[in-house]
mmCIF file with all atom_site columns, C-alpha atoms in Angstrom:
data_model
loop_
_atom_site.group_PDB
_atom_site.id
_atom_site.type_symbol
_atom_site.label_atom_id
_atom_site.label_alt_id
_atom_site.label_comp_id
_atom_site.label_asym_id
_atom_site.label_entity_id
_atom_site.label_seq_id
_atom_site.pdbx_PDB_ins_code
_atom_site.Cartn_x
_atom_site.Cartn_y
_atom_site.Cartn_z
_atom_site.occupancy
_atom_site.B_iso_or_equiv
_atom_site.pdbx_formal_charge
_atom_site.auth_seq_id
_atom_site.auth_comp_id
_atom_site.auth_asym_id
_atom_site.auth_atom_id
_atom_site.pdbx_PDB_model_num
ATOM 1   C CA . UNK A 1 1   ? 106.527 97.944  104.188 1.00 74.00 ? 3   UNK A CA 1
ATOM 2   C CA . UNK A 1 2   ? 109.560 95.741  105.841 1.00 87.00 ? 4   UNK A CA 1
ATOM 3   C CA . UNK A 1 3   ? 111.522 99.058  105.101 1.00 95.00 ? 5   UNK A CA 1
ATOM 4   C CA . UNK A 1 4   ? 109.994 100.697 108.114 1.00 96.00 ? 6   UNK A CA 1
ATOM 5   C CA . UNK A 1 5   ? 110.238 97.756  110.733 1.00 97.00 ? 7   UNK A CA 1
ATOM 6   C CA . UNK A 1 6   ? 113.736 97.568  109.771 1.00 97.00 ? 8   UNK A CA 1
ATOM 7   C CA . UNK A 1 7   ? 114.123 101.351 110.539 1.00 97.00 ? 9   UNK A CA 1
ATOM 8   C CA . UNK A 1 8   ? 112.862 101.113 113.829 1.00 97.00 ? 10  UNK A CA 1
ATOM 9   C CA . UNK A 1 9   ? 115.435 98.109  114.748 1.00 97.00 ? 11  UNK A CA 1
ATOM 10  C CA . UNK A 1 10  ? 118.379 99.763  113.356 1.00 97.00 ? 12  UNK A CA 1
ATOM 11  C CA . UNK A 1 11  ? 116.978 103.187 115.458 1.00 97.00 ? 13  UNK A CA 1
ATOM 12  C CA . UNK A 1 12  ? 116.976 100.839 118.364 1.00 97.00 ? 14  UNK A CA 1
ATOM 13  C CA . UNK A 1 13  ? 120.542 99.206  117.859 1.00 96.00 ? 15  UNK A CA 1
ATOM 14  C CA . UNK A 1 14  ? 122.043 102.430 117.134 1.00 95.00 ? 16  UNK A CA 1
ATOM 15  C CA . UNK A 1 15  ? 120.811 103.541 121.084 1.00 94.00 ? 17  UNK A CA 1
ATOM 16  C CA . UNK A 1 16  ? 117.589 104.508 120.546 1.00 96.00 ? 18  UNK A CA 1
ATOM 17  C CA . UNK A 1 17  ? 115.740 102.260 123.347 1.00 95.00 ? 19  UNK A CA 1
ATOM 18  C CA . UNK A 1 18  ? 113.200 104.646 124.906 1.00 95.00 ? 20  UNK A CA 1
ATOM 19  C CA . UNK A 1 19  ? 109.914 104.441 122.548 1.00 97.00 ? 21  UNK A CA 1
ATOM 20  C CA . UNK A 1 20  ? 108.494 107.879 123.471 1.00 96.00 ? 22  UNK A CA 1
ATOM 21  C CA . UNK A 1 21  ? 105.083 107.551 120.803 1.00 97.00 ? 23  UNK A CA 1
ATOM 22  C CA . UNK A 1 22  ? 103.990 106.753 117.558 1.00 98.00 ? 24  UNK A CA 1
ATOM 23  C CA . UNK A 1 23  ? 100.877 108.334 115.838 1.00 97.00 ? 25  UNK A CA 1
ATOM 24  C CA . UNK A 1 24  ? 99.800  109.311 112.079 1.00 97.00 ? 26  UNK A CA 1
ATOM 25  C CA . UNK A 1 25  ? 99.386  112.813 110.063 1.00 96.00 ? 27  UNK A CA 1
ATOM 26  C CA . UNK A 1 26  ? 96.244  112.349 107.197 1.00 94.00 ? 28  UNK A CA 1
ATOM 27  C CA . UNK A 1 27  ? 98.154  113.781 103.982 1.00 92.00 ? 29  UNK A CA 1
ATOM 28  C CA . UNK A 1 28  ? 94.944  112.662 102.087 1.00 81.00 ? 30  UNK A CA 1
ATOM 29  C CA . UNK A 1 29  ? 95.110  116.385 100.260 1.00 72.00 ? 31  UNK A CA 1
ATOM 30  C CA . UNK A 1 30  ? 98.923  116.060 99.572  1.00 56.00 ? 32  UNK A CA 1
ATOM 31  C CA . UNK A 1 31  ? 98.390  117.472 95.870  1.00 53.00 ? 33  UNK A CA 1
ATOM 32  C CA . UNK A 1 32  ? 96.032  119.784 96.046  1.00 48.00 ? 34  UNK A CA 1
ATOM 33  C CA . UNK A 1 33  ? 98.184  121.558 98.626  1.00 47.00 ? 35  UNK A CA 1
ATOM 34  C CA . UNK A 1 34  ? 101.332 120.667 96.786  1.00 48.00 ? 36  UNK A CA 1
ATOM 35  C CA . UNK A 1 35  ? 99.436  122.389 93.500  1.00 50.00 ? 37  UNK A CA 1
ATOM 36  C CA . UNK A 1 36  ? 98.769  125.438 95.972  1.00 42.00 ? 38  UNK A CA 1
ATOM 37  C CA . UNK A 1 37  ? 102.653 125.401 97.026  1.00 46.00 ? 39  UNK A CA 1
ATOM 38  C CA . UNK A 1 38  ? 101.823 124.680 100.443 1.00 46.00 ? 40  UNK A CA 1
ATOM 39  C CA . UNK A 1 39  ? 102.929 120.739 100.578 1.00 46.00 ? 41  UNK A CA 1
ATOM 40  C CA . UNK A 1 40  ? 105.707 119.566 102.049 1.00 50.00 ? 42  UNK A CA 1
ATOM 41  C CA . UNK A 1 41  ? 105.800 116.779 100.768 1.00 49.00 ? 43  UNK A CA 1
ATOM 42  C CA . UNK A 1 42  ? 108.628 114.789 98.436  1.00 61.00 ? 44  UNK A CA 1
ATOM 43  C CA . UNK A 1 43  ? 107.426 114.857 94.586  1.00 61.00 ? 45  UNK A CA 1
ATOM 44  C CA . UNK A 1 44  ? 105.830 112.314 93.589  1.00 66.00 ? 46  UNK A CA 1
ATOM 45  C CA . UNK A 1 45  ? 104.835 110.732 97.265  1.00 76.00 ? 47  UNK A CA 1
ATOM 46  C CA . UNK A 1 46  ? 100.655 109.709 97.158  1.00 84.00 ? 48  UNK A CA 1
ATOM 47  C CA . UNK A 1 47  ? 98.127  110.755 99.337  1.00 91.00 ? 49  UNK A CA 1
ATOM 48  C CA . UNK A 1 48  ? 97.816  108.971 102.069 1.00 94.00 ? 50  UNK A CA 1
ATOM 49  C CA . UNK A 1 49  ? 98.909  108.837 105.908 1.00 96.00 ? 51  UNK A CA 1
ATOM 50  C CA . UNK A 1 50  ? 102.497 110.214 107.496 1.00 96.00 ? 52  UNK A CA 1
ATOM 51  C CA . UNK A 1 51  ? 103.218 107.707 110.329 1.00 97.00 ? 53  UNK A CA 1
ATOM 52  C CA . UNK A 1 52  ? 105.393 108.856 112.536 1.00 98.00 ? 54  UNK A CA 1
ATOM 53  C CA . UNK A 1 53  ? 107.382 107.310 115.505 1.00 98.00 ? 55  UNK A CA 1
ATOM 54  C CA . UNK A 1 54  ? 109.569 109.291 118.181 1.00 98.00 ? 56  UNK A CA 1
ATOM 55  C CA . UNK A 1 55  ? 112.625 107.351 119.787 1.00 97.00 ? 57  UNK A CA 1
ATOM 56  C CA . UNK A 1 56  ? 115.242 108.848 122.152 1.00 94.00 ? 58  UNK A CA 1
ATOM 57  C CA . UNK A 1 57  ? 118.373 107.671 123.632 1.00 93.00 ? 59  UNK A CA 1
ATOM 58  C CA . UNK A 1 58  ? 118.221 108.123 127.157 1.00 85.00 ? 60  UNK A CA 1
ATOM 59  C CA . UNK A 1 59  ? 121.892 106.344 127.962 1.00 86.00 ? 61  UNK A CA 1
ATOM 60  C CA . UNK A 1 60  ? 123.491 110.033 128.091 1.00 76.00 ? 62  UNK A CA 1
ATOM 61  C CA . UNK A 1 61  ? 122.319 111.353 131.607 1.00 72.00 ? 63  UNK A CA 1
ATOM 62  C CA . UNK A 1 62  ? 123.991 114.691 130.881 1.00 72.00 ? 64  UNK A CA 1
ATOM 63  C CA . UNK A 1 63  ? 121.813 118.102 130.737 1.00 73.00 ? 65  UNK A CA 1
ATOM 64  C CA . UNK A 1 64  ? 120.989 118.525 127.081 1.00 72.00 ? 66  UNK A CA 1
ATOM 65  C CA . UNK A 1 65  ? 122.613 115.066 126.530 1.00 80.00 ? 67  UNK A CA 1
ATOM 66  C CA . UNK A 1 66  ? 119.252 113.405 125.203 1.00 85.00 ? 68  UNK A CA 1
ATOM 67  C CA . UNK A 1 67  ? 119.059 112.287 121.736 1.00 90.00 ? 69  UNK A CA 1
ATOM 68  C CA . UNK A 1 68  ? 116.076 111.898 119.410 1.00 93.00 ? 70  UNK A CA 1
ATOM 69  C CA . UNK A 1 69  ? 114.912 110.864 116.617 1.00 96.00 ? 71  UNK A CA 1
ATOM 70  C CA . UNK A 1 70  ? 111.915 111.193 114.125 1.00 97.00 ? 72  UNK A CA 1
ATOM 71  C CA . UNK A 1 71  ? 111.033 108.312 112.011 1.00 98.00 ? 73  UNK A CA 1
ATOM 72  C CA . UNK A 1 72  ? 108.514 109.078 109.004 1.00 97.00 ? 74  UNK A CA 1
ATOM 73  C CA . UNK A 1 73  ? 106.998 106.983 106.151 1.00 96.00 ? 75  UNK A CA 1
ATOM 74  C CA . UNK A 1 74  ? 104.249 107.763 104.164 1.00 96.00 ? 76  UNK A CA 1
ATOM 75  C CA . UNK A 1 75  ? 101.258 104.867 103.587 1.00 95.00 ? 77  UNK A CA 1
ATOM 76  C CA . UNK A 1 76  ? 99.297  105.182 100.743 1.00 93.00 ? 78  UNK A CA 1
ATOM 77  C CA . UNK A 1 77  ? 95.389  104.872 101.263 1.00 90.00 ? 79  UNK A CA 1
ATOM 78  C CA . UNK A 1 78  ? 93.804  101.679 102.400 1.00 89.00 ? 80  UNK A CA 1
ATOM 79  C CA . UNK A 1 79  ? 98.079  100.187 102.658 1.00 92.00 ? 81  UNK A CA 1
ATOM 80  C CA . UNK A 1 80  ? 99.635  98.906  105.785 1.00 95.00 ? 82  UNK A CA 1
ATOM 81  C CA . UNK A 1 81  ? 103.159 98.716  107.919 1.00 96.00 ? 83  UNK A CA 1
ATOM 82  C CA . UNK A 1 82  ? 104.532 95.857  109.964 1.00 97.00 ? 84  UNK A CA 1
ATOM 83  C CA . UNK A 1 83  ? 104.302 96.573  113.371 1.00 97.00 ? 85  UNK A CA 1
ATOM 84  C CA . UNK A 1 84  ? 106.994 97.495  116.071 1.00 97.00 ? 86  UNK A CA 1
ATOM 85  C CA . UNK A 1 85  ? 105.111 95.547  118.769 1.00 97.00 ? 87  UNK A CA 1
ATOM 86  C CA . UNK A 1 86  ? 107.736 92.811  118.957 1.00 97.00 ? 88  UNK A CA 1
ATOM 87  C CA . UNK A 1 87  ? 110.841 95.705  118.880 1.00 97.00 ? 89  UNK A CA 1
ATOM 88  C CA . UNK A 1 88  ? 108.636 98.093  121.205 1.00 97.00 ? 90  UNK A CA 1
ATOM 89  C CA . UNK A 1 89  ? 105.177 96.549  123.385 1.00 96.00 ? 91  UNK A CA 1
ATOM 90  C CA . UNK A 1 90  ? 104.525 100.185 124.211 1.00 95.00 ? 92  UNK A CA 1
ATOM 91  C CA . UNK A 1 91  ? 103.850 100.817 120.551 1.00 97.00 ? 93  UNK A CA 1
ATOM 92  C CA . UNK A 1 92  ? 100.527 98.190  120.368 1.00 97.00 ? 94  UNK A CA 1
ATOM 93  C CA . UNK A 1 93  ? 98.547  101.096 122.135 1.00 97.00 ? 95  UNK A CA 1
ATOM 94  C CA . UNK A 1 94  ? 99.825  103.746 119.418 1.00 97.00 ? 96  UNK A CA 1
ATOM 95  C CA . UNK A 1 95  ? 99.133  101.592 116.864 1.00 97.00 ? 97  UNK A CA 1
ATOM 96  C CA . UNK A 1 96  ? 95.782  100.764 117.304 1.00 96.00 ? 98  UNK A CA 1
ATOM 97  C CA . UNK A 1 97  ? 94.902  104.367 117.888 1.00 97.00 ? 99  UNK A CA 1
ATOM 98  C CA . UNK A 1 98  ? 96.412  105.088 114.880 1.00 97.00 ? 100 UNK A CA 1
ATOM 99  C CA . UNK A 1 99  ? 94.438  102.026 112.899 1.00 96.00 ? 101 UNK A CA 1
ATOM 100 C CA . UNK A 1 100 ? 91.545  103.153 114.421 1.00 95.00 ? 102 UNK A CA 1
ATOM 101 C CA . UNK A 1 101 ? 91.565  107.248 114.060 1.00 95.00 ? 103 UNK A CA 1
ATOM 102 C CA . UNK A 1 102 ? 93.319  107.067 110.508 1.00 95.00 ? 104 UNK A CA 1
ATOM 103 C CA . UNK A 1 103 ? 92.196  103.422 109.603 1.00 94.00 ? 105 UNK A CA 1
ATOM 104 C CA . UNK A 1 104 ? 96.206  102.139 108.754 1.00 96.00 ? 106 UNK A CA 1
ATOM 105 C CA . UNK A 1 105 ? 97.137  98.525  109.121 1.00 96.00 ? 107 UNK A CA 1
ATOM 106 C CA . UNK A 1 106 ? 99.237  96.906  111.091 1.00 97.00 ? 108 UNK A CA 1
ATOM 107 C CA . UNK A 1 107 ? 100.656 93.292  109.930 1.00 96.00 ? 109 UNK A CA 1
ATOM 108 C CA . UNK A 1 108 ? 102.015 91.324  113.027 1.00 96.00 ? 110 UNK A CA 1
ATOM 109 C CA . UNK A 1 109 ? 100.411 93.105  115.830 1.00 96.00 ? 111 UNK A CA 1
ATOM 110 C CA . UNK A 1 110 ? 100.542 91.382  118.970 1.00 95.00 ? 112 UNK A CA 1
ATOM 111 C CA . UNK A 1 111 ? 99.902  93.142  122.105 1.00 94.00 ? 113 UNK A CA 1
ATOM 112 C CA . UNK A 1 112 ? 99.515  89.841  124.001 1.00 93.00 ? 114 UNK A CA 1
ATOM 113 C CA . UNK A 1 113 ? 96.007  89.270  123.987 1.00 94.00 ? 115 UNK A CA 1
ATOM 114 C CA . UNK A 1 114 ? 95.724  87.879  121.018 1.00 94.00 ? 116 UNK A CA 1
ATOM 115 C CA . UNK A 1 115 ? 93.115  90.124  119.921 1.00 94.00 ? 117 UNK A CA 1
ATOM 116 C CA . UNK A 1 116 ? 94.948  91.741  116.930 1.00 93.00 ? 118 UNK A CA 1
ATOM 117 C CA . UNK A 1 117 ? 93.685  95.485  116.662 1.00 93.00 ? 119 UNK A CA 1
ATOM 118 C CA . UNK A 1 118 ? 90.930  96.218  117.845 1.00 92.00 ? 120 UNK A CA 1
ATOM 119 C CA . UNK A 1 119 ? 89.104  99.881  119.029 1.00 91.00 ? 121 UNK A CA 1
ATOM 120 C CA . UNK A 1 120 ? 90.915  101.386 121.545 1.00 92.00 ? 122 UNK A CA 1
ATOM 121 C CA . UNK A 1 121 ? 88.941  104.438 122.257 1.00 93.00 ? 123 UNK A CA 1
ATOM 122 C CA . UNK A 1 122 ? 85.718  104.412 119.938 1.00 92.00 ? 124 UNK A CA 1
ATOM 123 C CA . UNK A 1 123 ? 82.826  102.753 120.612 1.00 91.00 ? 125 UNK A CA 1
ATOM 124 C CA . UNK A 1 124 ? 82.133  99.092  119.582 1.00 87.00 ? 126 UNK A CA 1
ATOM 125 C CA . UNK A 1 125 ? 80.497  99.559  116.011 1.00 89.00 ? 127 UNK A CA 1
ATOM 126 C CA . UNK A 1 126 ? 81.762  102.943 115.251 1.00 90.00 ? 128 UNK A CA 1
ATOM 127 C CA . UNK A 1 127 ? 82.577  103.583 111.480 1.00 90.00 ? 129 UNK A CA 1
ATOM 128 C CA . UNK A 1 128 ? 84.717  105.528 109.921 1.00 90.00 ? 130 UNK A CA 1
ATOM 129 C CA . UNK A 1 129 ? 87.957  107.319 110.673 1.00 92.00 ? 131 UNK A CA 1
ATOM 130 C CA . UNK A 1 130 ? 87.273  110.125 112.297 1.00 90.00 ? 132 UNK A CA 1
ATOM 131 C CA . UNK A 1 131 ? 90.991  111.851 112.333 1.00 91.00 ? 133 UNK A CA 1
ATOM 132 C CA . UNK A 1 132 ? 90.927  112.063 108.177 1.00 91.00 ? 134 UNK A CA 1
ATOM 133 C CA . UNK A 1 133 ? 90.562  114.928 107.001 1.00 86.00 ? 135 UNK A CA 1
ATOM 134 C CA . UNK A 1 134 ? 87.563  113.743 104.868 1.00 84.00 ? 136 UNK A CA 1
ATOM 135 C CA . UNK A 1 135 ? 85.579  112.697 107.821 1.00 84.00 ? 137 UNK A CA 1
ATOM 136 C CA . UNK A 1 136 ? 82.318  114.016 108.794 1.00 76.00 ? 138 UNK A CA 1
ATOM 137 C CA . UNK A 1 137 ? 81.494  115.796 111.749 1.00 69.00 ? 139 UNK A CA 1
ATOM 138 C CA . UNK A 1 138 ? 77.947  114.555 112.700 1.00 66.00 ? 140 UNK A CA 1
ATOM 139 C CA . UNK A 1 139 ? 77.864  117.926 115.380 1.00 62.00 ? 141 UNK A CA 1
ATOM 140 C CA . UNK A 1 140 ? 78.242  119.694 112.173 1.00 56.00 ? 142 UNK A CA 1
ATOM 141 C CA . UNK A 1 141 ? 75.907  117.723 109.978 1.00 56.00 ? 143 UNK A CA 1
ATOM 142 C CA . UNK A 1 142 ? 72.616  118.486 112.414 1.00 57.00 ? 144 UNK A CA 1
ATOM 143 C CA . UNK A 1 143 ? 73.828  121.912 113.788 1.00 59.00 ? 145 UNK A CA 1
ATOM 144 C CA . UNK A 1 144 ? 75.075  123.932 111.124 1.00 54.00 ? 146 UNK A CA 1
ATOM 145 C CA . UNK A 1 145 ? 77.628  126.153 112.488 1.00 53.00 ? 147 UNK A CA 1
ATOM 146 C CA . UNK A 1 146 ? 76.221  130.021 113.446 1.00 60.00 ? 148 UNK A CA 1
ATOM 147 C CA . UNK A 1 147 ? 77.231  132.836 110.645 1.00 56.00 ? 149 UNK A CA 1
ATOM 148 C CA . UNK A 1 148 ? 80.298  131.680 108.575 1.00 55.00 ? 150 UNK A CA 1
ATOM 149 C CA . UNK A 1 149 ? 81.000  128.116 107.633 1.00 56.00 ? 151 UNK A CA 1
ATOM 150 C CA . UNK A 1 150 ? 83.974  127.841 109.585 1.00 55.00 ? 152 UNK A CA 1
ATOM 151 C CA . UNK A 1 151 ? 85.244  129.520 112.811 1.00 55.00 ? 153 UNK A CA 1
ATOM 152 C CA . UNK A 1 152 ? 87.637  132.837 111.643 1.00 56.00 ? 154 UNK A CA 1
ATOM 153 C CA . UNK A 1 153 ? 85.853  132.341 107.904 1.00 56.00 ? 155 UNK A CA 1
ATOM 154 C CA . UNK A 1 154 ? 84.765  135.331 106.388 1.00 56.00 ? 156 UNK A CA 1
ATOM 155 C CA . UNK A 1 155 ? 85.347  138.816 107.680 1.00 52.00 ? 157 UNK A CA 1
ATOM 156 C CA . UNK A 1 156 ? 82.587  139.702 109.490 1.00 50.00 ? 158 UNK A CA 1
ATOM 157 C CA . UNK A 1 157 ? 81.405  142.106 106.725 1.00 49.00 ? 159 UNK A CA 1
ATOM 158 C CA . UNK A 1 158 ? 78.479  140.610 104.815 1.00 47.00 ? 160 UNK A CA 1
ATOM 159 C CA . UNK A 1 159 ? 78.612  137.226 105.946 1.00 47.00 ? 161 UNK A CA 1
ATOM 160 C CA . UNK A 1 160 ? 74.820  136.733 106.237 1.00 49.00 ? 162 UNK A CA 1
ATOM 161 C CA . UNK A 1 161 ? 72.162  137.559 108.728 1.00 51.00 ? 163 UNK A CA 1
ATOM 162 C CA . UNK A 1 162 ? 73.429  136.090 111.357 1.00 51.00 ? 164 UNK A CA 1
ATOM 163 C CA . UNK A 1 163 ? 77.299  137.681 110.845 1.00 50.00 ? 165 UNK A CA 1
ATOM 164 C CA . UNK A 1 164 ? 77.754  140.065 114.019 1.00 52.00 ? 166 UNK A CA 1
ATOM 165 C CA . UNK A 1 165 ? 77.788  143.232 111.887 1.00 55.00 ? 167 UNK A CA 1
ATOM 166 C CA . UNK A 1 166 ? 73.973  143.442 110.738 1.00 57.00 ? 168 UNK A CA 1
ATOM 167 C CA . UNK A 1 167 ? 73.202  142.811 114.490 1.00 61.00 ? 169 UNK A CA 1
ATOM 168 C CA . UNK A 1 168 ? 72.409  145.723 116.337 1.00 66.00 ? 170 UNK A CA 1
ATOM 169 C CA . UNK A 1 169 ? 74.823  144.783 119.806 1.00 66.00 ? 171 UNK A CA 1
ATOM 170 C CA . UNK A 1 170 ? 73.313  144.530 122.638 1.00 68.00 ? 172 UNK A CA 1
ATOM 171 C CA . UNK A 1 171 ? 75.245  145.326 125.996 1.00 66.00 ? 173 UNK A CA 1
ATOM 172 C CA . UNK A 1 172 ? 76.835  141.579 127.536 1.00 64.00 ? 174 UNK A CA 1
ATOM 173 C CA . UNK A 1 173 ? 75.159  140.689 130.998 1.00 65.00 ? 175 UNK A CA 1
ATOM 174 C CA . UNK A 1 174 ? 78.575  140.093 132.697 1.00 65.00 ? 176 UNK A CA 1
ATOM 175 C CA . UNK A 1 175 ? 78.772  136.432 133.597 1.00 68.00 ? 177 UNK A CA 1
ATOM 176 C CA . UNK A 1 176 ? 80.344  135.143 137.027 1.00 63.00 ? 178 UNK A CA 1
ATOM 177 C CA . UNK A 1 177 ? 81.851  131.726 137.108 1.00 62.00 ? 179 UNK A CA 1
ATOM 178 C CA . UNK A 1 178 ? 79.781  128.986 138.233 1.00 61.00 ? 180 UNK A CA 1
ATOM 179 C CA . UNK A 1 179 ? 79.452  128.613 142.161 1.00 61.00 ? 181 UNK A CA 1
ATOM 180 C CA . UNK A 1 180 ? 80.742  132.076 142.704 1.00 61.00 ? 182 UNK A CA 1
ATOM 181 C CA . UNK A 1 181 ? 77.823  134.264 143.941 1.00 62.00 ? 183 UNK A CA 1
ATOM 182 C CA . UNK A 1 182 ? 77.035  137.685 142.721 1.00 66.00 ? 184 UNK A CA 1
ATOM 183 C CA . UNK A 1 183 ? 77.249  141.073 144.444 1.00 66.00 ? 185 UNK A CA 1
ATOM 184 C CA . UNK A 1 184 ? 73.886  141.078 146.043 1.00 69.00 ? 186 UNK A CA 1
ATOM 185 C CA . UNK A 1 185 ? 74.329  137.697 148.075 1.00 61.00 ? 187 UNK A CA 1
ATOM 186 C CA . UNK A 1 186 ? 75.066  137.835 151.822 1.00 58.00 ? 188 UNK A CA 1
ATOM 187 C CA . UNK A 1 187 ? 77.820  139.778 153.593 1.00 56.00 ? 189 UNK A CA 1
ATOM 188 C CA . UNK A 1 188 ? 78.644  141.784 150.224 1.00 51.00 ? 190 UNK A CA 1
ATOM 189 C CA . UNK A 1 189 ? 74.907  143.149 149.886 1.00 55.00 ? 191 UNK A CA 1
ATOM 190 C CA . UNK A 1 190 ? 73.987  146.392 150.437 1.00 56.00 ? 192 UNK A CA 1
#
């Protein structure tokens, strides 16, 4: 994808010198929410993940003054960009949190270690991508999650045994935030 390195350079000819971030938006479920009418997506555009990449132009230093700019291109599953490292070297962080929380490839990264990418802020070993929407919780895999599946699932009304309403409620104890001492402790008592 050539198309996207390019944009960046002509972005940054055009004035657009400050690289503010870059990071990625999993549109894995594109067409099931397009079928739903919720998509915003272009027809015909895969599943897949929206990288994105703010730039401003900072050389107007009146209020307001600032322009910006949003560059988007879709990568289709398991696909890979060329990398802005060489037009921006405050992009090789972005990228390889976005190759490692979305898994998308980077050809040409160079951060100047010579490392390539490499994880950034998983641990050594870790697999998987954990920022797709298909990814796994393992909290939720050996905790399952108390009454509804979800948090604001359901309302309330039937949700199972443990669903507030067949609870009989019980008066709160009324809790006092930690280090802060309660009513009967020294000059206060009595």
């Amino acid at each position: 994808m050539e198309e996207w390195h390019e944009a960046v350079r002509a972005a940054r000819a055009e004035g657009y010198a400050f690289f503010d971030w870059l990071s990625g938006v999993d549109e894995a479920d594109g067409e099931d929410a397009e079928e739903a009418g919720e998509a915003e997506t272009e027809p015909g555009e895969e599943p897949g993940v929206d990288v994105l990449c703010h730039l401003i132009d900072a050389s107007r230093r009146g209020p307001g003054e600032l322009r910006r700019l949003l560059l988007r291109t879709r990568v289709p599953e398991g696909g890979s960009l060329a990398s802005v490292t060489d037009l921006f070297a405050g992009a090789a962080w972005h990228e390889r949190e976005t190759h490692e929380m979305f898994g998308v490839g980077f050809t040409g990264f160079e951060d100047g270690t010579g490392l390539g990418l490499r994880p950034l802020l998983l641990p050594e070993g870790f697999e998987g991508t954990p920022l797709r929407n298909y990814f796994v919780l393992g909290a939720r895999a050996s905790k399952p999650w108390p009454g509804a599946k979800e948090p604001g699932e359901g309302s309330g009304e039937g949700a199972g045994p443990s669903s507030a309403a067949a609870r009989p409620r019980r008066p709160r104890k009324r809790l006092l935030p930690p280090g802060v001492p309660d009513p009967s402790w020294g000059p206060r008592a009595g």
